[in-house]
């Protein structure tokens, strides 16, 4: 296998891993009410920290109330899930042509970095415990890692790819 083929294969493997994680993260936003009930039941049978169990119970109660009295509020999490799925589709571009679509990977890295200030600003405003905010920020940190690897591999692939000069469109327009 050539070095170019090996780079492309590695890029695609990392992208598939990232997309699967993104899709799973998004898909779990649809059944939140049921997930929180299940999580609360599981935590009751584990030696979980009281702070975690209390927080999950509080969130589950809030979701139950929203679900029964204000179900339209949960529509926001449906859009959150949809956004994850749409963003995942965007990564087909770098899968197909990594060098040309490196900007999608860089956009993903910027989005992951944006999770940290969002969590630090909105977490306290919404009454989220700091330790949970740290968990939220971890999604950005762990999300950027595979994208960083992909970007480095794309740069290596680019160095291995012969450059084809782009046509001079301004010359074509003047004739």
mmCIF file of C-alpha atoms in Angstrom:
data_model
loop_
_atom_site.group_PDB
_atom_site.id
_atom_site.type_symbol
_atom_site.label_atom_id
_atom_site.label_comp_id
_atom_site.label_asym_id
_atom_site.label_seq_id
_atom_site.Cartn_x
_atom_site.Cartn_y
_atom_site.Cartn_z
ATOM 1 C CA UNK A 1 0.000 0.000 0.000
ATOM 2 C CA UNK A 2 1.368 3.417 -0.935
ATOM 3 C CA UNK A 3 1.894 6.116 1.655
ATOM 4 C CA UNK A 4 -0.830 8.176 -0.022
ATOM 5 C CA UNK A 5 -3.317 5.292 0.180
ATOM 6 C CA UNK A 6 -2.371 4.666 3.821
ATOM 7 C CA UNK A 7 -2.948 8.327 4.690
ATOM 8 C CA UNK A 8 -6.313 8.330 2.922
ATOM 9 C CA UNK A 9 -7.351 5.135 4.683
ATOM 10 C CA UNK A 10 -6.366 6.565 8.094
ATOM 11 C CA UNK A 11 -8.199 9.818 7.396
ATOM 12 C CA UNK A 12 -11.342 7.946 6.465
ATOM 13 C CA UNK A 13 -11.170 5.666 9.509
ATOM 14 C CA UNK A 14 -10.850 8.653 11.873
ATOM 15 C CA UNK A 15 -13.661 10.485 10.068
ATOM 16 C CA UNK A 16 -15.963 7.463 10.367
ATOM 17 C CA UNK A 17 -15.166 7.268 14.084
ATOM 18 C CA UNK A 18 -15.911 10.986 14.525
ATOM 19 C CA UNK A 19 -19.153 10.825 12.509
ATOM 20 C CA UNK A 20 -20.393 7.779 14.431
ATOM 21 C CA UNK A 21 -19.754 9.601 17.721
ATOM 22 C CA UNK A 22 -21.481 12.730 16.402
ATOM 23 C CA UNK A 23 -24.513 10.747 15.228
ATOM 24 C CA UNK A 24 -24.764 8.836 18.521
ATOM 25 C CA UNK A 25 -24.456 12.077 20.471
ATOM 26 C CA UNK A 26 -27.238 13.614 18.395
ATOM 27 C CA UNK A 27 -29.491 10.577 18.394
ATOM 28 C CA UNK A 28 -29.461 10.453 22.188
ATOM 29 C CA UNK A 29 -31.049 13.916 22.302
ATOM 30 C CA UNK A 30 -34.340 12.562 20.913
ATOM 31 C CA UNK A 31 -35.376 10.187 23.764
ATOM 32 C CA UNK A 32 -34.166 12.334 26.690
ATOM 33 C CA UNK A 33 -37.136 11.671 28.963
ATOM 34 C CA UNK A 34 -36.762 7.894 28.691
ATOM 35 C CA UNK A 35 -32.955 8.052 28.911
ATOM 36 C CA UNK A 36 -33.077 10.038 32.131
ATOM 37 C CA UNK A 37 -35.551 7.606 33.702
ATOM 38 C CA UNK A 38 -33.287 4.711 32.705
ATOM 39 C CA UNK A 39 -30.172 6.523 33.958
ATOM 40 C CA UNK A 40 -31.816 7.284 37.291
ATOM 41 C CA UNK A 41 -32.797 3.624 37.703
ATOM 42 C CA UNK A 42 -29.258 2.475 36.895
ATOM 43 C CA UNK A 43 -27.687 4.968 39.303
ATOM 44 C CA UNK A 44 -29.879 3.695 42.133
ATOM 45 C CA UNK A 45 -28.210 0.287 41.746
ATOM 46 C CA UNK A 46 -24.653 1.595 41.529
ATOM 47 C CA UNK A 47 -22.376 3.182 44.102
ATOM 48 C CA UNK A 48 -22.740 6.538 42.319
ATOM 49 C CA UNK A 49 -21.850 9.851 43.974
ATOM 50 C CA UNK A 50 -24.837 11.522 45.618
ATOM 51 C CA UNK A 51 -24.221 14.721 43.651
ATOM 52 C CA UNK A 52 -24.578 12.829 40.370
ATOM 53 C CA UNK A 53 -27.674 10.921 41.471
ATOM 54 C CA UNK A 54 -29.304 14.095 42.822
ATOM 55 C CA UNK A 55 -28.530 16.003 39.616
ATOM 56 C CA UNK A 56 -29.904 13.255 37.355
ATOM 57 C CA UNK A 57 -33.051 13.069 39.516
ATOM 58 C CA UNK A 58 -33.501 16.847 39.284
ATOM 59 C CA UNK A 59 -33.012 16.843 35.509
ATOM 60 C CA UNK A 60 -35.389 13.886 35.114
ATOM 61 C CA UNK A 61 -38.067 15.682 37.134
ATOM 62 C CA UNK A 62 -37.635 18.786 35.016
ATOM 63 C CA UNK A 63 -37.920 16.768 31.809
ATOM 64 C CA UNK A 64 -40.974 14.913 33.126
ATOM 65 C CA UNK A 65 -42.646 18.238 33.907
ATOM 66 C CA UNK A 66 -41.698 19.678 30.538
ATOM 67 C CA UNK A 67 -42.870 16.515 28.770
ATOM 68 C CA UNK A 68 -46.254 16.464 30.503
ATOM 69 C CA UNK A 69 -46.998 20.203 30.776
ATOM 70 C CA UNK A 70 -44.823 21.901 28.130
ATOM 71 C CA UNK A 71 -43.830 19.282 25.536
ATOM 72 C CA UNK A 72 -42.959 21.988 23.013
ATOM 73 C CA UNK A 73 -39.846 22.754 25.107
ATOM 74 C CA UNK A 74 -38.433 19.357 24.174
ATOM 75 C CA UNK A 75 -38.729 20.358 20.528
ATOM 76 C CA UNK A 76 -35.490 22.283 21.135
ATOM 77 C CA UNK A 77 -33.655 19.049 21.864
ATOM 78 C CA UNK A 78 -35.102 17.570 18.671
ATOM 79 C CA UNK A 79 -33.449 20.409 16.775
ATOM 80 C CA UNK A 80 -30.235 19.792 18.712
ATOM 81 C CA UNK A 81 -30.312 16.174 17.581
ATOM 82 C CA UNK A 82 -31.062 17.199 14.005
ATOM 83 C CA UNK A 83 -28.137 19.644 14.017
ATOM 84 C CA UNK A 84 -25.771 16.848 15.063
ATOM 85 C CA UNK A 85 -27.017 14.682 12.206
ATOM 86 C CA UNK A 86 -26.705 17.486 9.638
ATOM 87 C CA UNK A 87 -23.189 18.350 10.786
ATOM 88 C CA UNK A 88 -22.270 14.667 10.519
ATOM 89 C CA UNK A 89 -23.372 14.697 6.855
ATOM 90 C CA UNK A 90 -20.976 17.593 6.177
ATOM 91 C CA UNK A 91 -18.058 15.289 6.966
ATOM 92 C CA UNK A 92 -18.807 13.293 3.824
ATOM 93 C CA UNK A 93 -16.916 16.037 1.955
ATOM 94 C CA UNK A 94 -13.574 15.381 3.675
ATOM 95 C CA UNK A 95 -14.243 11.639 3.492
ATOM 96 C CA UNK A 96 -14.577 11.914 -0.279
ATOM 97 C CA UNK A 97 -11.861 14.509 -0.947
ATOM 98 C CA UNK A 98 -9.912 15.352 2.221
ATOM 99 C CA UNK A 99 -7.488 17.896 0.781
ATOM 100 C CA UNK A 100 -10.176 19.915 -0.957
ATOM 101 C CA UNK A 101 -12.541 19.796 2.036
ATOM 102 C CA UNK A 102 -10.098 20.298 4.912
ATOM 103 C CA UNK A 103 -12.136 23.382 5.798
ATOM 104 C CA UNK A 104 -14.924 21.113 7.113
ATOM 105 C CA UNK A 105 -12.468 19.510 9.546
ATOM 106 C CA UNK A 106 -11.203 22.943 10.603
ATOM 107 C CA UNK A 107 -14.804 24.131 11.048
ATOM 108 C CA UNK A 108 -15.406 21.093 13.278
ATOM 109 C CA UNK A 109 -12.326 21.957 15.327
ATOM 110 C CA UNK A 110 -13.554 25.527 15.779
ATOM 111 C CA UNK A 111 -16.985 24.227 16.818
ATOM 112 C CA UNK A 112 -15.369 21.907 19.377
ATOM 113 C CA UNK A 113 -13.350 24.820 20.766
ATOM 114 C CA UNK A 114 -16.554 26.850 20.998
ATOM 115 C CA UNK A 115 -18.059 24.317 23.379
ATOM 116 C CA UNK A 116 -15.749 25.477 26.174
ATOM 117 C CA UNK A 117 -16.813 29.154 26.347
ATOM 118 C CA UNK A 118 -20.442 28.215 25.721
ATOM 119 C CA UNK A 119 -20.403 25.840 28.695
ATOM 120 C CA UNK A 120 -18.545 28.305 30.901
ATOM 121 C CA UNK A 121 -20.942 31.148 30.076
ATOM 122 C CA UNK A 122 -24.299 29.386 29.760
ATOM 123 C CA UNK A 123 -23.735 26.710 32.419
ATOM 124 C CA UNK A 124 -23.822 29.147 35.355
ATOM 125 C CA UNK A 125 -26.649 31.165 33.779
ATOM 126 C CA UNK A 126 -28.771 27.993 33.548
ATOM 127 C CA UNK A 127 -27.826 26.716 37.010
ATOM 128 C CA UNK A 128 -25.714 23.797 35.781
ATOM 129 C CA UNK A 129 -23.304 22.461 38.426
ATOM 130 C CA UNK A 130 -19.683 23.227 37.568
ATOM 131 C CA UNK A 131 -18.685 19.554 37.574
ATOM 132 C CA UNK A 132 -21.344 18.921 34.895
ATOM 133 C CA UNK A 133 -20.038 21.893 32.915
ATOM 134 C CA UNK A 134 -16.641 20.184 32.932
ATOM 135 C CA UNK A 135 -18.285 17.059 31.475
ATOM 136 C CA UNK A 136 -19.889 19.202 28.761
ATOM 137 C CA UNK A 137 -16.545 20.824 27.963
ATOM 138 C CA UNK A 138 -14.995 17.359 27.661
ATOM 139 C CA UNK A 139 -17.131 16.790 24.544
ATOM 140 C CA UNK A 140 -15.263 19.638 22.879
ATOM 141 C CA UNK A 141 -11.873 18.457 24.073
ATOM 142 C CA UNK A 142 -12.447 14.841 23.067
ATOM 143 C CA UNK A 143 -14.146 15.896 19.841
ATOM 144 C CA UNK A 144 -11.209 17.987 18.687
ATOM 145 C CA UNK A 145 -8.698 15.146 19.171
ATOM 146 C CA UNK A 146 -9.778 12.959 16.222
ATOM 147 C CA UNK A 147 -10.241 16.070 14.086
ATOM 148 C CA UNK A 148 -6.710 17.201 14.924
ATOM 149 C CA UNK A 149 -5.399 13.793 13.855
ATOM 150 C CA UNK A 150 -7.435 14.009 10.642
ATOM 151 C CA UNK A 151 -6.164 17.515 9.872
ATOM 152 C CA UNK A 152 -2.533 16.440 10.365
ATOM 153 C CA UNK A 153 -3.073 13.437 8.102
ATOM 154 C CA UNK A 154 -4.747 15.612 5.461
ATOM 155 C CA UNK A 155 -1.733 17.932 5.503
ATOM 156 C CA UNK A 156 0.550 14.900 5.005
ATOM 157 C CA UNK A 157 -1.696 13.659 2.205
ATOM 158 C CA UNK A 158 -1.601 17.089 0.598
ATOM 159 C CA UNK A 159 2.210 17.007 0.643
ATOM 160 C CA UNK A 160 2.106 13.631 -1.145
ATOM 161 C CA UNK A 161 -0.393 14.800 -3.763
ATOM 162 C CA UNK A 162 0.941 16.294 -6.988
ATOM 163 C CA UNK A 163 -0.308 19.855 -7.392
ATOM 164 C CA UNK A 164 -2.395 20.686 -10.441
ATOM 165 C CA UNK A 165 -2.413 24.383 -11.279
ATOM 166 C CA UNK A 166 -5.851 25.934 -11.107
ATOM 167 C CA UNK A 167 -7.026 27.533 -14.330
ATOM 168 C CA UNK A 168 -6.651 31.293 -14.494
ATOM 169 C CA UNK A 169 -10.296 32.330 -14.609
ATOM 170 C CA UNK A 170 -9.530 36.036 -14.839
ATOM 171 C CA UNK A 171 -7.689 35.482 -18.145
ATOM 172 C CA UNK A 172 -10.661 33.557 -19.499
ATOM 173 C CA UNK A 173 -13.009 36.386 -18.552
ATOM 174 C CA UNK A 174 -11.028 39.053 -20.406
ATOM 175 C CA UNK A 175 -10.928 37.286 -23.761
#
